[in-house]
Coordinates of C-alpha atoms in Angstrom, one line a residue:
M1 CA 72.4 -145.4 117.2
H2 CA 70.2 -142.8 115.7
K3 CA 66.5 -143.6 116.0
Q4 CA 63.5 -141.8 114.6
I5 CA 59.8 -142.5 114.1
V6 CA 58.0 -142.0 110.7
I7 CA 54.2 -141.9 110.7
N8 CA 52.1 -142.1 107.6
V9 CA 48.4 -141.3 108.2
A10 CA 45.8 -142.2 105.5
E11 CA 42.0 -142.1 105.7
H12 CA 41.6 -145.7 106.8
E13 CA 45.1 -146.7 107.9
T14 CA 48.0 -145.4 110.0
R15 CA 51.5 -146.8 109.6
V16 CA 54.3 -146.2 112.2
A17 CA 57.9 -147.1 111.3
L18 CA 60.7 -147.1 113.8
L19 CA 64.0 -146.4 112.0
E20 CA 67.4 -147.3 113.4
D21 CA 70.3 -145.7 111.5
G22 CA 67.9 -145.2 108.6
N23 CA 66.8 -148.9 108.4
I24 CA 63.2 -149.9 109.4
A25 CA 63.3 -151.9 112.6
E26 CA 59.6 -152.1 113.6
L27 CA 56.4 -151.5 111.7
L28 CA 53.0 -150.9 113.4
I29 CA 49.8 -150.8 111.4
E30 CA 46.4 -149.7 112.6
R31 CA 43.3 -150.1 110.4
G32 CA 40.5 -149.7 113.0
D33 CA 39.5 -153.4 113.0
V34 CA 39.6 -156.1 115.7
S35 CA 43.4 -156.6 115.2
D36 CA 43.9 -153.3 117.1
I37 CA 42.1 -154.2 120.3
A38 CA 45.0 -155.4 122.5
G39 CA 44.9 -153.5 125.7
N40 CA 41.2 -152.6 125.5
I41 CA 39.0 -153.2 128.6
Y42 CA 35.5 -154.7 128.3
K43 CA 32.6 -155.6 130.4
G44 CA 31.9 -159.1 129.2
K45 CA 29.5 -161.9 129.8
V46 CA 30.6 -165.6 130.3
Q47 CA 29.1 -167.6 127.4
R48 CA 30.4 -171.1 128.1
V49 CA 32.6 -172.7 130.7
L50 CA 34.7 -175.6 129.4
P51 CA 36.0 -177.7 132.3
G52 CA 37.9 -180.0 130.0
M53 CA 39.9 -177.1 128.6
H54 CA 40.3 -175.1 131.9
A55 CA 38.9 -172.2 129.9
A56 CA 35.7 -170.2 129.2
F57 CA 34.3 -168.2 126.3
V58 CA 33.4 -164.6 127.1
D59 CA 31.2 -162.4 124.9
I60 CA 32.9 -158.9 124.7
G61 CA 30.8 -157.7 121.7
L62 CA 32.9 -159.0 118.8
N63 CA 32.0 -161.5 116.1
Q64 CA 34.1 -164.1 117.8
A65 CA 33.8 -164.8 121.5
A66 CA 37.0 -164.2 123.5
F67 CA 38.5 -166.9 125.7
I68 CA 40.0 -166.9 129.1
Y69 CA 42.1 -169.6 130.8
V70 CA 41.7 -170.5 134.5
S71 CA 45.3 -169.2 135.1
D72 CA 44.2 -165.7 133.8
L73 CA 41.4 -165.4 136.4
I74 CA 43.3 -163.1 138.7
G75 CA 42.4 -160.8 141.6
V76 CA 38.6 -160.7 141.1
N77 CA 36.0 -162.0 143.6
Y78 CA 34.2 -164.8 141.8
N79 CA 31.4 -166.4 143.8
N80 CA 33.0 -165.5 147.1
N81 CA 36.1 -167.6 146.3
I82 CA 38.6 -164.7 146.6
E83 CA 40.6 -166.5 149.2
K84 CA 41.1 -169.3 146.7
L85 CA 42.5 -166.9 144.1
L86 CA 45.0 -164.9 146.1
M87 CA 48.1 -167.0 145.7
Y88 CA 51.3 -165.2 144.9
S89 CA 54.2 -165.9 142.6
N90 CA 57.7 -164.5 142.9
E91 CA 57.7 -162.7 139.6
V92 CA 55.0 -161.2 137.2
E93 CA 55.1 -159.8 133.8
D94 CA 52.9 -157.1 132.4
T95 CA 51.1 -159.3 129.8
I96 CA 49.6 -156.4 127.9
H97 CA 52.5 -154.0 127.5
G98 CA 55.5 -156.3 127.4
V99 CA 57.3 -154.8 130.5
N100 CA 59.7 -157.2 132.1
I101 CA 59.9 -156.6 135.8
E102 CA 61.5 -158.0 138.9
G103 CA 60.7 -157.9 142.6
S104 CA 57.0 -158.1 142.1
A105 CA 54.2 -160.5 142.9
S106 CA 50.6 -160.8 141.6
P107 CA 47.5 -162.7 142.6
A108 CA 47.3 -166.0 140.7
I109 CA 45.1 -169.0 140.4
N110 CA 45.9 -172.2 142.3
R111 CA 46.4 -174.7 139.5
D112 CA 44.4 -177.3 141.5
W113 CA 41.2 -175.2 141.2
Q114 CA 38.8 -175.9 138.4
I115 CA 37.4 -173.1 136.3
E116 CA 33.8 -174.1 137.0
E117 CA 34.4 -173.4 140.6
L118 CA 35.4 -169.8 139.8
I119 CA 33.0 -168.5 137.2
T120 CA 29.6 -169.5 135.9
E121 CA 27.8 -169.1 132.6
G122 CA 26.0 -165.7 132.3
Q123 CA 28.3 -164.0 134.8
E124 CA 29.5 -160.5 134.0
I125 CA 33.2 -159.8 134.4
M126 CA 35.7 -157.1 133.6
V127 CA 38.4 -158.3 131.2
Q128 CA 41.3 -156.9 129.2
V129 CA 42.5 -158.1 125.8
A130 CA 45.9 -159.7 126.2
K131 CA 46.0 -161.0 122.6
A132 CA 44.0 -159.8 119.6
P133 CA 42.1 -162.3 117.5
L134 CA 44.3 -164.3 115.2
G135 CA 42.9 -166.4 112.4
T136 CA 40.1 -168.6 113.7
K137 CA 41.1 -167.9 117.3
G138 CA 39.2 -165.3 119.3
A139 CA 40.8 -162.7 121.5
R140 CA 42.5 -163.9 124.6
V141 CA 41.4 -161.9 127.7
I142 CA 42.6 -161.7 131.3
T143 CA 41.1 -160.2 134.5
N144 CA 44.4 -158.9 135.7
I145 CA 43.7 -155.3 134.5
S146 CA 46.7 -153.0 133.9
L147 CA 46.6 -149.4 132.8
P148 CA 49.9 -148.1 131.3
G149 CA 51.3 -144.6 131.5
R150 CA 54.6 -143.3 130.3
F151 CA 56.5 -144.1 133.4
L152 CA 54.2 -146.4 135.3
V153 CA 51.8 -149.3 134.8
L154 CA 49.0 -149.4 137.3
M155 CA 47.8 -152.9 138.4
P156 CA 44.7 -152.6 140.5
T157 CA 44.6 -156.4 141.2
S158 CA 48.1 -156.5 142.7
D159 CA 49.7 -154.7 145.6
H160 CA 53.4 -155.1 144.8
I161 CA 55.9 -152.9 143.1
G162 CA 58.1 -154.0 140.2
I163 CA 60.9 -152.3 138.3
S164 CA 61.7 -152.9 134.6
R165 CA 64.7 -155.2 134.2
R166 CA 66.1 -152.8 131.7
I167 CA 66.9 -150.4 134.6
E168 CA 70.1 -152.2 135.7
D169 CA 71.6 -149.7 138.2
I170 CA 70.8 -151.0 141.7
T171 CA 70.8 -147.6 143.3
E172 CA 68.3 -146.3 140.8
R173 CA 66.1 -149.3 141.2
N174 CA 66.0 -148.8 144.9
R175 CA 65.3 -145.1 144.5
L176 CA 62.4 -145.7 142.2
K177 CA 60.9 -148.5 144.4
D178 CA 61.2 -146.3 147.6
M179 CA 59.6 -143.4 145.7
V180 CA 56.6 -145.4 144.5
E181 CA 56.2 -146.8 148.0
S182 CA 56.0 -143.4 149.5
L183 CA 53.8 -141.9 146.9
R184 CA 51.0 -144.5 146.5
Q185 CA 47.9 -143.9 148.6
N186 CA 46.3 -147.3 148.1
D187 CA 47.2 -151.0 147.9
F188 CA 47.5 -151.0 144.1
G189 CA 50.5 -152.5 142.4
Y190 CA 52.8 -150.5 140.1
I191 CA 55.4 -151.3 137.5
V192 CA 58.1 -148.6 136.9
R193 CA 58.7 -148.7 133.1
T194 CA 62.1 -148.3 131.5
A195 CA 61.2 -144.7 130.7
G196 CA 61.0 -144.0 134.4
E197 CA 64.7 -144.2 134.9
G198 CA 65.9 -140.9 136.3
V199 CA 62.4 -139.4 136.6
Q200 CA 61.7 -137.0 139.4
E201 CA 59.2 -137.5 142.1
E202 CA 56.7 -134.9 141.0
K203 CA 56.3 -136.5 137.6
L204 CA 55.7 -139.9 139.1
A205 CA 53.1 -138.4 141.5
Y206 CA 51.3 -136.7 138.7
E207 CA 51.1 -139.9 136.6
M208 CA 50.0 -141.9 139.6
R209 CA 47.1 -139.6 140.1
F210 CA 46.3 -139.7 136.4
L211 CA 46.2 -143.5 136.3
N212 CA 44.1 -143.7 139.5
N213 CA 41.6 -141.3 138.0
L214 CA 41.5 -143.4 134.8
R215 CA 40.9 -146.6 136.9
E216 CA 38.0 -144.9 138.7
N217 CA 36.4 -143.9 135.4
V218 CA 36.7 -147.5 134.1
Q219 CA 35.2 -148.8 137.3
K220 CA 32.2 -146.3 137.1
K221 CA 31.6 -147.4 133.5
Y222 CA 31.6 -151.0 134.6
Q223 CA 28.9 -150.4 137.2
S224 CA 26.6 -148.6 134.8
A225 CA 27.3 -150.3 131.5
S226 CA 25.4 -153.4 130.1
A227 CA 27.4 -156.4 129.0
P228 CA 29.0 -156.7 126.5
S229 CA 30.5 -153.2 126.2
L230 CA 33.8 -151.4 125.8
L231 CA 35.0 -149.7 128.9
H232 CA 38.4 -148.3 127.9
K233 CA 40.1 -148.1 124.6
E234 CA 43.9 -148.3 124.3
L235 CA 45.7 -145.3 122.7
T236 CA 45.9 -145.0 118.9
V237 CA 49.0 -146.4 117.3
S238 CA 50.5 -142.9 116.8
L239 CA 50.1 -142.0 120.5
R240 CA 51.4 -145.4 121.6
A241 CA 54.5 -144.7 119.5
V242 CA 54.9 -141.4 121.4
R243 CA 54.4 -143.1 124.7
D244 CA 56.6 -146.2 124.1
L245 CA 59.2 -145.0 121.7
L246 CA 59.6 -141.3 121.4
I247 CA 60.0 -140.4 125.0
H248 CA 62.7 -143.0 125.7
E249 CA 64.2 -144.4 122.5
A250 CA 63.7 -142.2 119.4
E251 CA 65.2 -138.7 119.0
K252 CA 62.7 -137.5 116.4
L253 CA 59.1 -138.1 115.1
I254 CA 57.9 -137.1 111.7
I255 CA 54.2 -137.3 110.8
D256 CA 52.4 -136.4 107.5
S257 CA 49.0 -135.5 109.1
R258 CA 48.3 -132.1 110.6
S259 CA 45.5 -133.5 112.8
G260 CA 47.8 -136.3 114.0
Y261 CA 50.6 -133.8 114.6
E262 CA 48.3 -131.6 116.7
S263 CA 47.0 -134.7 118.6
I264 CA 50.6 -135.7 119.4
L265 CA 51.5 -132.2 120.6
S266 CA 48.4 -132.1 122.9
F267 CA 49.4 -135.5 124.3
L268 CA 53.0 -134.3 125.0
D269 CA 51.6 -131.2 126.7
T270 CA 50.2 -133.5 129.3
F271 CA 53.1 -136.0 129.7
M272 CA 56.4 -134.4 128.4
P273 CA 56.2 -130.8 127.1
S274 CA 59.9 -130.7 126.6
L275 CA 59.7 -133.2 123.7
K276 CA 57.3 -131.1 121.5
S277 CA 60.3 -129.8 119.6
S278 CA 61.2 -133.4 118.6
V279 CA 57.9 -133.7 116.6
E280 CA 57.9 -132.5 113.0
L281 CA 55.1 -132.1 110.5
Y282 CA 55.9 -133.4 107.0
E283 CA 54.2 -131.4 104.3
G284 CA 56.1 -132.5 101.2
L285 CA 54.4 -133.7 98.0
E286 CA 56.2 -137.1 97.8
P287 CA 54.7 -139.8 100.1
I288 CA 56.6 -139.8 103.4
F289 CA 57.4 -143.6 103.3
D290 CA 58.9 -143.0 99.8
V291 CA 61.1 -140.2 101.1
Y292 CA 62.6 -142.6 103.6
N293 CA 62.7 -145.6 101.1
L294 CA 60.5 -147.8 103.3
E295 CA 58.0 -149.3 100.9
G296 CA 60.7 -151.6 99.4
D297 CA 61.8 -152.8 102.8
I298 CA 58.1 -153.6 103.7
S299 CA 57.6 -155.5 100.5
R300 CA 60.8 -157.6 101.2
A301 CA 59.5 -158.3 104.7
L302 CA 56.6 -160.2 103.1
K303 CA 58.9 -162.6 101.1
K304 CA 59.8 -166.1 102.3
K305 CA 63.4 -165.8 101.1
V306 CA 65.7 -163.1 102.5
W307 CA 69.1 -162.7 100.8
L308 CA 72.2 -162.0 102.9
K309 CA 75.0 -159.7 101.7
S310 CA 77.4 -162.6 101.5
G311 CA 75.2 -164.4 98.9
G312 CA 73.7 -166.8 101.5
Y313 CA 70.0 -166.6 102.3
I314 CA 67.4 -167.5 104.9
V315 CA 63.9 -168.9 104.3
I316 CA 61.1 -168.1 106.7
E317 CA 58.1 -170.4 106.8
Q318 CA 55.1 -169.7 109.0
T319 CA 52.9 -172.6 110.1
E320 CA 49.8 -172.7 112.3
A321 CA 51.8 -173.6 115.5
L322 CA 55.4 -172.3 114.8
V323 CA 57.7 -170.5 112.5
A324 CA 60.7 -172.4 110.9
V325 CA 63.7 -170.5 109.6
D326 CA 66.3 -172.2 107.4
V327 CA 69.8 -170.9 106.8
N328 CA 71.6 -171.7 103.5
T329 CA 75.0 -170.7 102.1
G330 CA 73.5 -170.0 98.7
S331 CA 76.1 -168.6 96.3
Y332 CA 78.6 -167.8 99.0
V333 CA 81.7 -170.1 98.7
G334 CA 84.0 -168.5 101.2
K335 CA 87.8 -168.0 100.9
H336 CA 89.6 -170.5 103.1
N337 CA 87.8 -173.6 104.3
L338 CA 84.2 -175.0 104.7
E339 CA 83.9 -174.5 108.5
E340 CA 84.9 -170.8 108.1
T341 CA 82.4 -170.3 105.3
I342 CA 79.6 -171.9 107.3
L343 CA 80.5 -169.8 110.4
K344 CA 80.5 -166.5 108.5
T345 CA 77.1 -167.4 106.9
N346 CA 75.6 -168.4 110.2
L347 CA 76.9 -165.2 112.0
E348 CA 75.4 -163.0 109.3
A349 CA 72.2 -165.1 109.3
A350 CA 71.9 -164.8 113.1
R351 CA 71.7 -161.0 112.9
A352 CA 69.4 -161.1 109.9
V353 CA 67.0 -163.6 111.6
A354 CA 66.8 -161.4 114.7
Y355 CA 66.1 -158.4 112.5
Q356 CA 63.4 -160.2 110.5
I357 CA 61.7 -161.6 113.6
R358 CA 61.4 -158.1 115.0
L359 CA 60.4 -156.4 111.8
R360 CA 57.8 -159.0 110.9
D361 CA 56.6 -159.2 114.5
I362 CA 56.8 -163.0 114.5
G363 CA 55.6 -164.5 117.8
G364 CA 55.1 -167.9 119.4
I365 CA 57.5 -170.8 118.9
I366 CA 60.4 -170.2 116.5
V367 CA 62.9 -172.8 115.3
I368 CA 66.0 -171.7 113.4
D369 CA 68.0 -174.3 111.5
F370 CA 71.5 -173.0 111.2
I371 CA 74.0 -174.7 108.9
D372 CA 75.8 -177.6 110.8
M373 CA 79.1 -176.6 112.4
E374 CA 81.6 -179.1 113.7
K375 CA 83.3 -176.9 116.4
K376 CA 81.5 -176.3 119.6
S377 CA 83.2 -172.9 119.9
N378 CA 81.7 -171.8 116.6
Q379 CA 78.2 -172.9 117.7
E380 CA 78.6 -170.7 120.8
K381 CA 79.7 -167.8 118.7
V382 CA 76.6 -168.0 116.6
F383 CA 74.3 -168.4 119.7
N384 CA 75.9 -165.4 121.4
A385 CA 75.6 -163.3 118.2
F386 CA 71.9 -164.2 117.9
Q387 CA 71.3 -163.5 121.6
E388 CA 73.0 -160.1 121.3
A389 CA 71.0 -159.2 118.2
L390 CA 67.8 -159.9 120.0
K391 CA 68.6 -157.5 122.8
K392 CA 67.1 -154.7 120.6
D393 CA 63.8 -156.4 120.6
R394 CA 61.3 -154.9 123.1
S395 CA 59.1 -158.1 123.1
K396 CA 60.0 -160.8 125.6
T397 CA 62.0 -163.7 124.2
N398 CA 63.3 -167.0 125.6
I399 CA 66.1 -168.7 123.8
L400 CA 67.4 -172.2 124.3
P401 CA 71.1 -173.1 123.5
M402 CA 71.9 -174.5 120.1
S403 CA 71.2 -178.2 119.9
E404 CA 73.5 -180.9 118.5
M405 CA 71.6 -180.7 115.2
G406 CA 72.3 -177.0 114.8
L407 CA 68.8 -175.8 115.9
I408 CA 68.0 -172.9 118.1
Q409 CA 64.6 -173.0 119.6
M410 CA 63.0 -169.8 121.0
T411 CA 59.7 -168.2 122.0
R412 CA 58.7 -164.6 121.5
K413 CA 55.7 -162.9 123.1
R414 CA 52.9 -162.5 120.7
T415 CA 50.0 -160.0 121.3
K416 CA 48.9 -159.3 117.8
K417 CA 49.1 -160.6 114.2
P418 CA 52.5 -160.8 112.5
L419 CA 53.1 -158.4 109.6
T420 CA 52.4 -161.1 107.0
R421 CA 48.9 -161.7 108.5
V422 CA 48.1 -158.0 108.6
L423 CA 49.2 -157.2 105.0
C424 CA 48.5 -160.5 103.2
E425 CA 45.8 -163.0 102.8
S426 CA 45.7 -166.6 101.6
C427 CA 46.2 -167.1 97.9
F428 CA 42.8 -167.7 96.2
Y429 CA 44.6 -170.0 93.7
C430 CA 46.2 -172.4 96.2
N431 CA 44.0 -171.6 99.3
G432 CA 47.1 -171.0 101.4
E433 CA 48.7 -174.3 100.6
G434 CA 51.7 -172.6 98.9
Y435 CA 51.7 -175.1 96.0
L436 CA 49.8 -175.7 92.8
T437 CA 49.5 -179.1 91.1
S438 CA 52.1 -179.2 88.4
R439 CA 50.9 -178.8 84.8
K440 CA 52.2 -182.3 83.9
T441 CA 50.3 -183.8 86.8
I442 CA 47.1 -182.0 85.7
C443 CA 47.5 -183.5 82.2
Y444 CA 47.8 -187.0 83.7
N445 CA 44.7 -186.3 85.8
I446 CA 42.8 -185.3 82.7
Y447 CA 43.9 -188.6 81.0
R448 CA 42.6 -190.7 83.9
E449 CA 39.3 -188.8 84.1
I450 CA 38.5 -189.2 80.4
L451 CA 39.6 -192.8 80.5
R452 CA 37.4 -193.4 83.6
D453 CA 34.3 -192.0 81.9
S454 CA 34.9 -193.3 78.4
H455 CA 32.4 -196.1 78.6
D456 CA 29.6 -193.5 79.3
I457 CA 30.5 -191.3 76.4
M458 CA 28.0 -191.9 73.6
G459 CA 28.8 -189.0 71.3
G460 CA 31.2 -188.8 68.4
K461 CA 33.5 -186.3 69.9
V462 CA 34.9 -185.3 73.3
T463 CA 35.3 -181.6 74.1
L464 CA 37.9 -180.7 76.8
R465 CA 37.8 -177.2 78.3
V466 CA 41.0 -176.3 80.2
N467 CA 43.0 -173.3 81.4
P468 CA 45.2 -171.7 78.6
E469 CA 48.4 -173.0 80.4
I470 CA 47.1 -176.6 80.2
A471 CA 45.8 -176.2 76.7
E472 CA 49.3 -175.1 75.5
I473 CA 51.1 -178.1 77.1
L474 CA 48.4 -180.5 75.7
H475 CA 49.0 -179.1 72.2
G476 CA 52.7 -179.3 72.8
E477 CA 55.0 -181.6 74.9
E478 CA 52.1 -183.6 76.4
N479 CA 50.3 -184.1 73.0
H480 CA 51.0 -187.8 73.2
I481 CA 48.4 -188.0 76.0
I482 CA 45.6 -186.8 73.7
I483 CA 46.8 -189.1 70.9
S484 CA 46.8 -192.1 73.2
L485 CA 43.3 -191.3 74.6
E486 CA 41.9 -190.9 71.0
R487 CA 43.3 -194.3 70.1
I488 CA 41.9 -196.0 73.3
I489 CA 38.4 -194.5 73.3
G490 CA 38.1 -194.3 69.5
K491 CA 36.8 -190.7 69.6
Q492 CA 38.3 -187.3 68.6
I493 CA 39.2 -185.0 71.5
V494 CA 38.8 -181.2 70.8
I495 CA 40.7 -178.9 73.3
Y496 CA 39.4 -175.4 74.1
S497 CA 41.1 -173.0 76.4
S498 CA 39.3 -170.8 79.0
S499 CA 41.0 -168.2 81.1
Q500 CA 38.0 -168.3 83.5
L501 CA 39.2 -171.7 84.7
H502 CA 41.6 -172.2 87.6
M503 CA 44.7 -174.0 86.3
E504 CA 43.7 -177.2 88.1
E505 CA 40.1 -177.2 86.8
F506 CA 38.9 -178.8 83.6
D507 CA 35.6 -179.8 82.0
V508 CA 34.8 -182.8 79.8
F509 CA 31.8 -182.7 77.5
E510 CA 30.6 -185.1 74.8
I511 CA 29.3 -184.0 71.4
L512 CA 26.5 -186.2 70.1
K513 CA 26.4 -187.2 66.4
D514 CA 23.9 -185.4 64.1

């Protein structure tokens, strides 16, 4: 599979697209607001401790306070309770950078301990943003600080070594673990990232020194800075794309900004000079995303309905707590029998759903309602196809087998806003409801409102001011409503249209006799 990265840099926005065989697979957007703070490290101050929620609010200098759960208070000496905190699990995940590892352990909170026993209001703590603010929720922070490099992730609050699960060769896993063991000069923990497969000892040693120096700088800032303050900022989206995608996945990177191009070359000089030839500066007149036909794909990724090549379609609905995906046959009628038609639609939908989840960066709980299939073997085929399609996704997923009702339930790690939340906002017409009151219903509401107030109307005429859409229907197919009202209240009703009114709004006035 041919992979390349296309970066569009504007004055206030940077967009990074990962292309797989010419199709956009991932889209990262940075606009310099609080949605881009995942991975940042802050010196914060505890605002409130909530024993009933096993959580606390932490002021890190944003408009919304961040929150931390008791289970995220890891590896820090709070009120001399360090011995209470240092319990170990058999497996840990790099919560900031999405690296799945095995053979590691990390300090964790005993679930029996209460958060008020560990931190107090007004206390200053070092935290890292695990999830950026989303909607009305503030950022989620943790105290298990991790600093990512290209090949390693440094975890100062742990002392164990983990290897990315994507490195499958046992010999290579053992080689890397032994190498890190021999190189480290402290008790810090390390994760060897997927890009570390096959790397030589001197490169690991160099990055280990780099990450340790970075940790020392963060620690020095923490000692001298006042709370709240930013101690360490994660790389820009362009440099993250180089670190996480170019060095291991993509063969080429094209960027349309000279300053961004030079920044990437300087970054590669430090970490991987041999890849500088893979970076290209685009200087054409046509916008770079238009050259690669990406704008249309991005627009389609914001739609609820996604059409399949067969004629079927999927509908993606995002709620506050979960995302529901519905699969339909649409205009596809098949060639032989119903079960075969349904199977083909579901198999195509399985790949399309996995693709859309990744492109839209949908996280949290996801429920996919496939079309019901009678044969158990066909259900397994769809489940296996969906599972295989999700292997391309770098975010951690957990999938449950298909239920008897044809549902697949899954979770996907969420660290930032999905694409629709980044590029869209609630409709000012429906306030995010997704529906407007029908025009006929509005006409009946007007009828009841005038009838309700008719005994207070003293004038000779009634003036009704409505949206032009409603005025048209009241003069046309629903004119019988006006005729009926005039007969009941014994007064003439004059209709005026106003484009300034929302379709659901209307005003009723009385005109007094001369």
